[in-house]
Tab-separated table of C-alpha atoms and ligand atoms in Angstrom:
chain	number	residue	atom	x	y	z
A	222	MET	CA	0.000	0.000	0.000
A	223	ILE	CA	1.473	3.380	-0.982
A	224	LYS	CA	1.140	6.123	1.618
A	225	SER	CA	3.717	8.692	0.495
A	226	ALA	CA	4.447	10.961	-2.429
A	227	TYR	CA	7.586	12.927	-3.259
A	228	ILE	CA	7.241	15.800	-5.741
A	229	HIS	CA	10.343	17.382	-7.260
A	230	ILE	CA	10.477	21.063	-8.216
A	231	PRO	CA	13.840	21.521	-9.942
A	232	PHE	CA	14.029	25.317	-10.168
A	233	CYS	CA	16.574	27.414	-8.257
A	234	LYS	CA	17.281	31.140	-8.353
A	235	ASN	CA	20.894	30.472	-7.438
A	236	ILE	CA	23.148	27.453	-7.941
A	237	CYS	CA	25.281	26.497	-4.924
A	238	SER	CA	28.895	25.365	-5.243
A	239	TYR	CA	28.342	21.926	-3.660
A	240	CYS	CA	25.001	20.931	-5.124
A	241	ASP	CA	24.598	17.748	-7.111
A	242	PHE	CA	20.808	17.654	-6.965
A	243	CYS	CA	18.752	17.825	-10.151
A	244	LYS	CA	18.118	21.536	-10.672
A	245	VAL	CA	17.980	24.229	-13.339
A	246	TYR	CA	17.935	27.988	-13.112
A	247	TYR	CA	14.481	29.358	-12.426
A	248	ASP	CA	13.020	30.718	-15.638
A	249	LYS	CA	9.406	31.817	-15.644
A	250	LYS	CA	8.832	30.461	-19.131
A	251	TRP	CA	9.345	26.836	-18.009
A	252	ILE	CA	7.233	26.808	-14.892
A	253	GLU	CA	3.770	26.572	-16.395
A	254	LYS	CA	4.849	23.867	-18.830
A	255	TYR	CA	6.584	21.973	-16.032
A	256	LEU	CA	3.491	22.075	-13.832
A	257	ASP	CA	1.330	20.896	-16.757
A	258	SER	CA	3.609	17.928	-17.284
A	259	LEU	CA	3.777	17.198	-13.548
A	260	GLU	CA	-0.014	17.174	-13.357
A	261	LYS	CA	-0.186	14.674	-16.213
A	262	GLU	CA	2.406	12.453	-14.560
A	263	ILE	CA	0.540	12.452	-11.243
A	264	LYS	CA	-2.761	11.670	-12.960
A	265	SER	CA	-1.182	8.824	-14.915
A	266	ARG	CA	0.392	7.069	-11.908
A	267	TYR	CA	-1.681	7.904	-8.837
A	268	LYS	CA	-4.254	5.245	-7.918
A	269	ASN	CA	-6.190	7.276	-5.374
A	270	GLU	CA	-4.673	5.690	-2.253
A	271	LYS	CA	-4.917	7.688	0.985
A	272	MET	CA	-1.638	9.544	1.436
A	273	GLN	CA	-0.071	9.873	4.858
A	274	THR	CA	2.859	12.026	3.713
A	275	ILE	CA	3.521	14.443	0.881
A	276	TYR	CA	6.954	16.008	0.422
A	277	ILE	CA	7.708	18.783	-2.061
A	278	GLY	CA	11.484	18.961	-2.511
A	279	GLY	CA	13.951	20.347	-4.956
A	280	GLY	CA	15.640	22.250	-6.351
A	281	THR	CA	13.884	25.040	-4.590
A	282	PRO	CA	10.089	24.734	-4.428
A	283	SER	CA	9.903	28.059	-2.581
A	284	SER	CA	11.477	29.839	-5.574
A	285	LEU	CA	8.110	29.692	-7.377
A	286	ASP	CA	6.041	32.880	-7.153
A	287	ILE	CA	2.677	32.998	-5.403
A	288	ASN	CA	0.633	32.183	-8.517
A	289	GLU	CA	2.916	29.320	-9.510
A	290	LEU	CA	2.786	27.914	-5.988
A	291	GLN	CA	-1.002	28.175	-5.978
A	292	ARG	CA	-1.111	26.228	-9.240
A	293	LEU	CA	1.178	23.576	-7.723
A	294	PHE	CA	-1.106	23.267	-4.683
A	295	ASN	CA	-4.147	23.001	-6.941
A	296	ILE	CA	-2.504	20.023	-8.646
A	297	ILE	CA	-1.736	18.455	-5.276
A	298	LYS	CA	-5.414	18.656	-4.310
A	299	ILE	CA	-5.857	15.502	-6.395
A	300	PHE	CA	-4.348	13.523	-3.471
A	301	ASN	CA	-6.663	11.863	-1.046
A	302	ILE	CA	-5.017	12.458	2.354
A	303	GLU	CA	-5.315	10.866	5.780
A	304	ASP	CA	-6.452	12.969	8.744
A	305	ASP	CA	-3.117	12.522	10.467
A	306	TYR	CA	-1.000	13.606	7.489
A	307	GLU	CA	2.425	15.220	7.155
A	308	PHE	CA	2.866	17.665	4.269
A	309	THR	CA	6.358	19.161	3.917
A	310	ILE	CA	7.718	21.805	1.581
A	311	GLU	CA	11.411	22.690	1.275
A	312	CYS	CA	12.125	26.400	1.598
A	313	ASN	CA	15.186	28.501	1.094
A	314	ILE	CA	15.823	31.307	3.554
A	315	GLU	CA	15.736	34.104	0.963
A	316	ASP	CA	12.271	33.086	-0.297
A	317	ILE	CA	10.473	33.126	3.034
A	318	THR	CA	7.767	35.819	3.168
A	319	ILE	CA	4.554	36.170	5.177
A	320	GLU	CA	2.587	35.832	1.957
A	321	LYS	CA	4.185	32.489	1.056
A	322	LEU	CA	3.887	31.137	4.601
A	323	LYS	CA	0.175	31.992	4.606
A	324	LEU	CA	-0.282	30.355	1.230
A	325	PHE	CA	1.447	27.172	2.465
A	326	LYS	CA	-0.844	27.070	5.483
A	327	GLU	CA	-3.999	27.660	3.461
A	328	ASN	CA	-2.996	24.723	1.273
A	329	LYS	CA	-2.531	22.196	4.086
A	330	VAL	CA	1.268	22.292	4.347
A	331	ASN	CA	2.108	21.477	7.981
A	332	ARG	CA	5.888	21.066	7.923
A	333	LEU	CA	8.716	23.252	6.572
A	334	SER	CA	12.205	22.013	5.771
A	335	ILE	CA	14.554	24.968	5.605
A	336	GLY	CA	18.053	24.839	4.137
A	337	VAL	CA	20.166	27.034	6.417
A	338	GLN	CA	23.461	25.120	5.921
A	339	SER	CA	25.583	27.537	7.992
A	340	PHE	CA	25.224	30.631	10.175
A	341	ASN	CA	28.693	31.873	9.235
A	342	ASN	CA	29.051	34.273	6.283
A	343	LYS	CA	32.492	32.913	5.403
A	344	PHE	CA	31.042	29.435	4.856
A	345	LEU	CA	27.785	30.648	3.298
A	346	ASN	CA	30.003	32.399	0.815
A	347	TYR	CA	32.087	29.276	0.147
A	348	LEU	CA	28.897	27.243	-0.358
A	349	GLU	CA	27.629	30.079	-2.595
A	350	ARG	CA	24.389	30.465	-0.748
A	351	ASN	CA	22.234	33.419	-1.625
A	352	TYR	CA	21.860	35.153	1.762
A	353	THR	CA	23.840	36.347	4.738
A	354	SER	CA	23.639	35.109	8.305
A	355	ASP	CA	21.899	38.209	9.692
A	356	ILE	CA	18.545	37.278	8.147
A	357	ILE	CA	18.474	33.605	9.180
A	358	SER	CA	17.105	33.999	12.710
A	359	LYS	CA	14.521	36.565	11.631
A	360	LYS	CA	13.224	34.263	8.897
A	361	ILE	CA	13.080	31.210	11.153
A	362	LEU	CA	11.245	33.170	13.853
A	363	LEU	CA	8.763	34.279	11.206
A	364	CYS	CA	8.239	30.642	10.151
A	365	LYS	CA	7.668	29.693	13.788
A	366	LYS	CA	4.727	32.117	13.934
A	367	TYR	CA	2.968	29.998	11.325
A	368	PHE	CA	4.421	26.505	11.704
A	369	ASP	CA	5.261	24.316	14.644
A	370	ASN	CA	6.852	21.482	12.678
A	371	ILE	CA	10.077	22.892	11.213
A	372	ASN	CA	13.284	21.199	10.111
A	373	ILE	CA	16.580	22.996	9.583
A	374	ASP	CA	19.350	21.511	7.409
A	375	LEU	CA	22.918	22.199	8.469
A	376	ILE	CA	26.135	21.319	6.626
A	377	TYR	CA	29.411	20.759	8.508
A	378	ALA	CA	32.961	19.646	7.632
A	379	ILE	CA	33.425	22.639	5.376
A	380	LYS	CA	36.985	23.543	4.353
A	381	ASN	CA	38.714	25.644	7.059
A	382	GLN	CA	35.829	25.115	9.488
A	383	THR	CA	37.025	24.533	13.050
A	384	LEU	CA	35.305	22.747	15.924
A	385	ASP	CA	34.750	26.161	17.426
A	386	ASP	CA	33.001	27.392	14.241
A	387	LEU	CA	30.754	24.334	14.336
A	388	LYS	CA	30.038	24.852	18.040
A	389	LYS	CA	28.833	28.382	17.247
A	390	ASP	CA	26.516	27.054	14.508
A	391	LEU	CA	25.139	24.424	16.884
A	392	ASP	CA	24.556	26.998	19.638
A	393	LEU	CA	22.658	29.186	17.187
A	394	ILE	CA	20.570	26.316	15.880
A	395	LEU	CA	19.769	25.193	19.439
A	396	LYS	CA	18.666	28.721	20.297
A	397	LEU	CA	16.150	28.653	17.442
A	398	ASP	CA	14.562	25.640	19.144
A	399	VAL	CA	13.003	24.063	16.049
A	400	ASN	CA	11.563	20.556	16.302
A	401	HIS	CA	13.830	18.801	13.809
A	402	ILE	CA	17.447	19.172	12.655
A	403	SER	CA	19.365	17.396	9.851
A	404	CYS	CA	23.175	17.656	9.861
A	405	TYR	CA	25.156	16.579	6.810
A	406	SER	CA	28.894	16.311	6.364
A	407	LEU	CA	29.816	18.208	3.184
A	408	MET	CA	30.195	15.852	0.223
A	409	ILE	CA	32.253	17.028	-2.726
A	410	GLU	CA	30.252	15.592	-5.594
A	411	LYS	CA	31.214	15.339	-9.253
A	412	ASN	CA	29.691	18.025	-11.493
A	413	THR	CA	29.797	20.639	-8.767
A	414	LYS	CA	31.904	23.764	-8.628
A	415	LEU	CA	33.735	22.499	-5.536
A	416	TYR	CA	34.757	19.348	-7.410
A	417	ILE	CA	35.836	21.227	-10.523
A	418	ASN	CA	37.884	23.569	-8.323
A	419	ASN	CA	39.593	20.531	-6.798
A	420	GLU	CA	38.464	21.398	-3.316
A	421	ASP	CA	39.556	19.035	-0.554
A	422	TYR	CA	37.691	17.301	2.192
A	423	ILE	CA	38.669	18.147	5.755
A	424	SER	CA	40.601	15.381	7.529
A	425	SER	CA	38.582	12.315	8.517
A	426	ASP	CA	39.723	12.809	12.143
A	427	LEU	CA	38.232	16.291	12.251
A	428	ASP	CA	35.091	15.082	10.496
A	429	TYR	CA	34.730	12.426	13.231
A	430	GLU	CA	35.287	14.995	16.002
A	431	MET	CA	32.613	17.166	14.407
A	432	TYR	CA	30.121	14.304	14.261
A	433	LYS	CA	30.795	13.587	17.947
A	434	LEU	CA	30.317	17.260	18.843
A	435	ILE	CA	26.999	17.375	16.962
A	436	ASN	CA	25.775	14.280	18.784
A	437	LYS	CA	26.918	15.553	22.156
A	438	LYS	CA	25.188	18.907	21.784
A	439	LEU	CA	22.018	17.900	19.968
A	440	ARG	CA	21.298	14.752	21.974
A	441	LYS	CA	20.739	16.953	25.057
A	442	LYS	CA	17.572	18.309	23.527
A	443	TYR	CA	16.728	15.993	20.615
A	444	ILE	CA	16.328	12.306	19.929
A	445	HIS	CA	19.041	11.142	17.545
A	446	TYR	CA	16.891	8.797	15.459
A	447	GLU	CA	18.743	8.470	12.154
A	448	VAL	CA	22.424	8.832	11.295
A	449	SER	CA	22.009	12.517	10.272
A	450	ASN	CA	18.650	13.364	11.842
A	451	TYR	CA	17.553	14.667	15.231
A	452	ALA	CA	14.003	15.352	16.382
A	453	LYS	CA	12.014	16.280	19.415
A	454	LYS	CA	9.705	13.461	20.519
A	455	GLY	CA	6.917	12.950	17.988
A	456	TYR	CA	8.567	15.131	15.338
A	457	GLU	CA	10.566	12.459	13.489
A	458	SER	CA	10.016	12.922	9.734
A	459	LYS	CA	7.152	10.574	8.849
A	460	HIS	CA	7.956	10.917	5.168
A	461	ASN	CA	11.625	9.991	5.446
A	462	LEU	CA	10.723	7.125	7.784
A	463	GLN	CA	8.835	5.563	4.868
A	464	TYR	CA	12.136	5.510	2.909
A	465	TRP	CA	14.159	4.085	5.790
A	466	LEU	CA	11.541	1.398	6.456
A	467	ASN	CA	11.814	0.452	2.771
A	468	ASN	CA	8.142	1.175	2.199
A	469	LYS	CA	6.625	2.105	-1.145
A	470	TYR	CA	6.203	5.687	-2.320
A	471	TYR	CA	5.439	7.674	-5.409
A	472	GLY	CA	8.063	9.953	-6.937
A	473	PHE	CA	6.825	12.646	-9.296
A	474	GLY	CA	8.763	15.248	-11.250
A	475	LEU	CA	12.123	15.621	-12.949
A	476	SER	CA	14.677	13.062	-11.632
A	477	ALA	CA	12.297	11.856	-8.913
A	478	SER	CA	12.489	8.235	-7.876
A	479	GLY	CA	9.696	6.053	-6.612
A	480	TYR	CA	8.909	2.522	-5.486
A	481	ILE	CA	5.604	1.110	-6.712
A	482	ASP	CA	4.528	-2.554	-6.718
A	483	ASP	CA	7.819	-4.420	-7.212
A	484	LYS	CA	9.482	-1.680	-9.190
A	485	ARG	CA	11.917	1.059	-8.231
A	486	TYR	CA	12.051	3.743	-10.891
A	487	THR	CA	13.855	7.002	-11.592
A	488	ASN	CA	12.496	9.723	-13.819
A	489	THR	CA	14.442	11.466	-16.528
A	490	LYS	CA	16.743	14.349	-15.602
A	491	ASN	CA	16.240	15.913	-19.011
A	492	LEU	CA	13.865	18.868	-18.702
A	493	ASP	CA	13.088	18.911	-22.417
A	494	LYS	CA	11.965	15.295	-22.325
A	495	TYR	CA	10.011	15.783	-19.125
A	496	LEU	CA	8.114	18.675	-20.673
A	497	LYS	CA	7.186	16.355	-23.540
A	498	ASN	CA	5.620	14.008	-20.977
A	499	TYR	CA	8.428	11.470	-21.131
A	500	TYR	CA	8.797	10.548	-17.465
A	501	GLU	CA	10.450	7.302	-16.488
A	502	TYR	CA	14.112	6.953	-17.437
A	503	GLU	CA	15.068	3.690	-15.777
A	504	ASN	CA	13.700	1.088	-13.408
A	505	GLU	CA	14.606	-2.128	-11.685
A	506	ILE	CA	12.329	-4.934	-10.596
A	507	VAL	CA	13.005	-5.626	-6.948
A	508	GLY	CA	12.737	-9.327	-6.186
A	509	LYS	CA	12.882	-10.644	-2.649
A	510	ASP	CA	16.711	-10.673	-2.381
A	511	LEU	CA	16.948	-7.072	-3.486
A	512	GLN	CA	14.119	-6.018	-1.174
A	513	ILE	CA	16.045	-7.574	1.720
A	514	LYS	CA	19.188	-5.664	0.745
A	515	TYR	CA	17.274	-2.393	0.646
A	516	SER	CA	15.671	-3.127	4.021
A	517	LEU	CA	19.100	-3.668	5.601
A	518	ILE	CA	20.849	-0.742	3.964
A	519	LEU	CA	18.044	1.682	4.756
A	520	GLY	CA	16.943	0.202	8.088
A	521	PHE	CA	20.386	0.294	9.714
A	522	ARG	CA	20.444	4.070	9.147
A	523	LEU	CA	17.894	4.250	11.945
A	524	VAL	CA	19.342	4.420	15.433
A	525	LYS	CA	16.857	1.820	16.682
A	526	GLY	CA	17.794	-0.387	13.721
A	527	ILE	CA	15.667	-3.230	12.406
A	528	ASN	CA	12.861	-5.002	14.223
A	529	LYS	CA	13.523	-8.757	13.978
A	530	LYS	CA	9.843	-9.808	14.020
A	531	ASP	CA	8.852	-7.255	11.382
A	532	PHE	CA	11.722	-8.492	9.235
A	533	TYR	CA	10.559	-12.108	9.577
A	534	ASN	CA	6.914	-11.244	8.921
A	535	ARG	CA	7.845	-9.383	5.777
A	536	TYR	CA	10.385	-11.777	4.238
A	537	LYS	CA	9.646	-15.102	5.952
A	538	ILE	CA	13.306	-15.559	6.773
A	539	SER	CA	15.124	-14.917	10.013
A	540	ILE	CA	17.397	-11.872	9.963
A	541	TYR	CA	20.112	-14.102	11.493
A	542	ASP	CA	20.147	-16.058	8.215
A	543	VAL	CA	21.226	-12.954	6.297
A	544	LYS	CA	24.872	-13.119	5.246
A	545	ASN	CA	27.269	-11.222	7.553
A	546	ILE	CA	24.698	-10.396	10.247
A	547	ASN	CA	26.116	-12.840	12.802
A	548	LYS	CA	29.700	-11.839	11.981
A	549	LEU	CA	28.885	-8.133	12.486
A	550	ILE	CA	27.150	-8.908	15.791
A	551	THR	CA	30.146	-10.953	17.016
A	552	GLU	CA	32.551	-8.203	15.978
A	553	GLY	CA	30.506	-5.652	17.907
A	554	TYR	CA	29.471	-3.508	14.935
A	555	LEU	CA	25.851	-4.524	15.352
A	556	ILE	CA	24.051	-4.879	18.680
A	557	ASP	CA	21.390	-7.557	19.120
A	558	GLU	CA	19.122	-6.395	21.905
A	559	LYS	CA	15.519	-7.330	22.694
A	560	ASP	CA	13.347	-6.935	19.571
A	561	ASN	CA	15.896	-5.100	17.421
A	562	ILE	CA	19.310	-5.283	15.839
A	563	TYR	CA	21.010	-1.913	15.451
A	564	VAL	CA	24.364	-0.358	14.635
A	565	ASN	CA	26.586	0.115	17.672
A	566	LYS	CA	26.591	3.869	18.381
A	567	ARG	CA	30.402	3.783	18.613
A	568	TYR	CA	30.548	2.756	14.957
A	569	PHE	CA	27.720	4.857	13.559
A	570	TYR	CA	30.351	7.069	12.087
A	571	LEU	CA	31.489	4.107	9.950
A	572	LEU	CA	27.966	3.292	8.807
A	573	ASN	CA	28.777	3.103	5.102
A	574	ASP	CA	31.624	0.651	5.737
A	575	ILE	CA	29.231	-1.536	7.718
A	576	LEU	CA	26.481	-1.389	5.085
A	577	VAL	CA	28.903	-2.529	2.374
A	578	ASN	CA	28.623	-5.986	3.984
A	579	PHE	CA	25.093	-6.295	2.604
A	580	ILE	CA	25.771	-5.261	-0.972
B	758	SAM	C1	17.587	18.860	-1.689
B	758	SAM	S1	18.721	19.673	-0.734
B	758	SAM	C2	17.861	21.145	-0.299
B	758	SAM	C3	17.539	21.970	-1.348
B	758	SAM	C4	17.190	23.378	-0.995
B	758	SAM	N1	17.080	24.065	-2.216
B	758	SAM	C5	18.291	24.055	-0.214
B	758	SAM	O1	19.223	24.519	-0.842
B	758	SAM	O2	18.210	24.112	0.994
B	758	SAM	C6	18.582	18.896	0.821
B	758	SAM	C7	19.748	19.082	1.750
B	758	SAM	O3	20.803	18.233	1.381
B	758	SAM	C8	21.998	18.752	1.894
B	758	SAM	N2	23.031	18.661	0.855
B	758	SAM	C9	22.882	18.907	-0.442
B	758	SAM	N3	24.051	18.725	-1.102
B	758	SAM	C10	24.955	18.334	-0.172
B	758	SAM	C11	26.345	17.996	-0.203
B	758	SAM	N4	27.045	18.028	-1.345
B	758	SAM	N5	26.943	17.636	0.955
B	758	SAM	C12	26.239	17.604	2.101
B	758	SAM	N6	24.948	17.926	2.197
B	758	SAM	C13	24.300	18.285	1.087
B	758	SAM	C14	21.740	20.189	2.288
B	758	SAM	O4	21.770	20.329	3.681
B	758	SAM	C15	20.359	20.447	1.750
B	758	SAM	O5	19.619	21.347	2.523
B	759	SF4	S1	21.499	23.505	-2.709
B	759	SF4	FE1	19.359	23.985	-2.997
B	759	SF4	S2	19.370	26.130	-3.764
B	759	SF4	FE2	21.419	25.371	-3.973
B	759	SF4	S3	21.500	24.649	-6.063
B	759	SF4	FE3	21.011	22.882	-4.780
B	759	SF4	S4	18.840	22.712	-4.762
B	759	SF4	FE4	19.351	24.772	-5.537
């Protein structure tokens, strides 16, 4: 049963130096055509299930103007939604206005995910973000007047960043007292300006110290529930939990991926093709073995790990019969406790190296 939908809006007013996401410069002339094509895609795939979560991500959904956003919300009205739903839209700091916040609220949005990335102008500049630190707090406080469920994204491990710089960012984020925080270590991805400029990663030792500092500070006030995610009780992202639990979801829009029936698919990244209503670019049929792999790779990202009974009920095999599980438990990388098996907190930092065992 599908309970979630992701909708991709690829337009950005500014392109950041580190960004590898599917995006194009905002150009008014494409928006209407894009929304027409998106509407067709939704109508062609959606089977009228009751949605528990809707997530509009990007790109920068908030870069659309009021009329374009209203058109997007009119399209989204097609979804049948549960009473206890979560409806998130990603927003960039520079786009936040009272008018847009009111429009979001009128159209059932009940969660904002705001890309702050850093509170330090030196690093905002390096990341080529489109605003300066002085407006961040004002904008977040404005959002808090309208929304209770707010996530802030932070990036750390930026070149020349010190532990003290990170501590200042964490103190500022804690002061804003939002209900959810995501912290990502900066990745230098191909096809980004940072990569082309041959920028280096910080040392892995410093990266580790930074991860420990984040955990130490945020765990005082938040539940650390996924490798990069922290929430106050009851504010864990319901939408992202569907991904980590390896549940099915629709993906609509340029480059979006989805998981329907036994198929995982990814849409085209070519805007021209998308506007001509050519959607799906590639897909894979996920048989039982592959479903198990996905469940392990995604499920061990959660701090509480994988529930052994749920795993058995879903796949009709014991999780202990999965290759490498017993070895990883004996070596101390995984902890087998009560109903769950989870990654030892001491090794969370090495998560990717642990997950390789299941590929
Ligand atoms: C889809 S992006 C958000 C897009 C939104 N337009 C913005 O700029 O905030 C989701 C989050 O992924 C994180 N992210 C994107 N690229 C990253 C990279 N190369 N390294 C680390 N984190 C990254 C950022 O924190 C970003 O807010
Ligand atoms: S980080 Fe966000 S605003 Fe920057 S280019 Fe990527 S999607 Fe656009």
